[in-house]
mmCIF file of C-alpha atoms in Angstrom:
data_model
loop_
_atom_site.group_PDB
_atom_site.id
_atom_site.type_symbol
_atom_site.label_atom_id
_atom_site.label_comp_id
_atom_site.label_asym_id
_atom_site.label_seq_id
_atom_site.Cartn_x
_atom_site.Cartn_y
_atom_site.Cartn_z
ATOM 1 C CA MET A 1 17.746 2.593 -43.348
ATOM 2 C CA SER A 2 19.024 -0.985 -43.166
ATOM 3 C CA ASN A 3 21.536 0.063 -40.506
ATOM 4 C CA PHE A 4 18.701 1.344 -38.333
ATOM 5 C CA LEU A 5 16.739 -1.868 -38.890
ATOM 6 C CA LEU A 6 19.811 -3.960 -37.948
ATOM 7 C CA LEU A 7 20.371 -1.860 -34.831
ATOM 8 C CA ALA A 8 16.661 -2.253 -33.814
ATOM 9 C CA LEU A 9 16.874 -6.024 -34.297
ATOM 10 C CA ILE A 10 19.941 -6.153 -32.001
ATOM 11 C CA VAL A 11 18.799 -3.715 -29.319
ATOM 12 C CA SER A 12 15.160 -4.846 -28.977
ATOM 13 C CA PRO A 13 15.904 -8.270 -27.499
ATOM 14 C CA LEU A 14 18.430 -6.745 -25.124
ATOM 15 C CA VAL A 15 15.896 -4.240 -23.829
ATOM 16 C CA ILE A 16 13.212 -6.916 -23.455
ATOM 17 C CA SER A 17 15.624 -9.194 -21.616
ATOM 18 C CA PHE A 18 16.696 -6.402 -19.293
ATOM 19 C CA ALA A 19 13.014 -5.527 -18.505
ATOM 20 C CA PHE A 20 12.260 -9.227 -17.848
ATOM 21 C CA VAL A 21 15.266 -9.559 -15.442
ATOM 22 C CA VAL A 22 14.217 -6.420 -13.566
ATOM 23 C CA ALA A 23 10.643 -7.642 -13.243
ATOM 24 C CA LEU A 24 11.853 -11.007 -12.021
ATOM 25 C CA ILE A 25 14.071 -9.362 -9.362
ATOM 26 C CA LEU A 26 11.110 -7.251 -8.183
ATOM 27 C CA VAL A 27 8.880 -10.311 -7.911
ATOM 28 C CA ILE A 28 11.466 -12.269 -5.950
ATOM 29 C CA ASP A 29 12.020 -9.311 -3.633
ATOM 30 C CA GLU A 30 8.280 -8.922 -3.022
ATOM 31 C CA LEU A 31 7.954 -12.653 -2.290
ATOM 32 C CA SER A 32 10.822 -12.509 0.216
ATOM 33 C CA ASN A 33 9.215 -9.498 1.921
ATOM 34 C CA THR A 34 5.952 -11.441 2.199
ATOM 35 C CA ARG A 35 7.760 -14.407 3.812
ATOM 36 C CA ALA A 36 9.548 -12.066 6.196
ATOM 37 C CA ALA A 37 6.241 -10.522 7.226
ATOM 38 C CA LYS A 38 4.794 -13.920 8.025
ATOM 39 C CA ARG A 39 7.558 -14.799 10.474
ATOM 40 C CA ASP A 40 7.124 -14.140 14.185
ATOM 41 C CA GLU A 41 9.831 -11.517 14.511
ATOM 42 C CA PRO A 42 8.456 -8.006 14.135
ATOM 43 C CA ARG A 43 9.768 -6.186 11.095
ATOM 44 C CA GLY A 44 8.988 -2.808 9.713
ATOM 45 C CA ARG A 45 9.632 -0.989 6.485
ATOM 46 C CA GLN A 46 11.398 2.294 7.035
ATOM 47 C CA ALA A 47 12.324 4.939 4.427
ATOM 48 C CA CYS A 48 15.766 6.496 4.236
ATOM 49 C CA SER A 49 15.560 10.147 5.222
ATOM 50 C CA VAL A 50 18.055 11.170 2.515
ATOM 51 C CA CYS A 51 17.132 9.233 -0.584
ATOM 52 C CA GLY A 52 13.684 7.809 0.244
ATOM 53 C CA ALA A 53 14.707 4.192 -0.398
ATOM 54 C CA HIS A 54 12.980 1.557 1.715
ATOM 55 C CA SER A 55 14.749 -1.208 3.593
ATOM 56 C CA TRP A 56 13.616 -3.846 6.019
ATOM 57 C CA LEU A 57 14.852 -3.173 9.550
ATOM 58 C CA TYR A 58 14.280 -4.846 12.881
ATOM 59 C CA VAL A 59 11.760 -2.874 14.862
ATOM 60 C CA GLU A 60 11.335 -3.336 18.604
ATOM 61 C CA PRO A 61 7.776 -4.393 19.503
ATOM 62 C CA ARG A 62 5.751 -1.761 21.296
ATOM 63 C CA GLU A 63 4.193 -2.649 24.602
ATOM 64 C CA GLY A 64 0.488 -2.290 25.134
#
């Protein structure tokens, strides 16, 4: 039982730290997307047809 408690005390902070880093990366990514959207150049979010991942690509402005 004490081995399990020791393992939990070691793994818990690692999991929490990992989750915090992932959340921080997502927040920074969202802030950079917001700044990119405020610039004058037109940008659009387009999904990959294979995996569904989104990436920011330059999109030609439509006329009219």
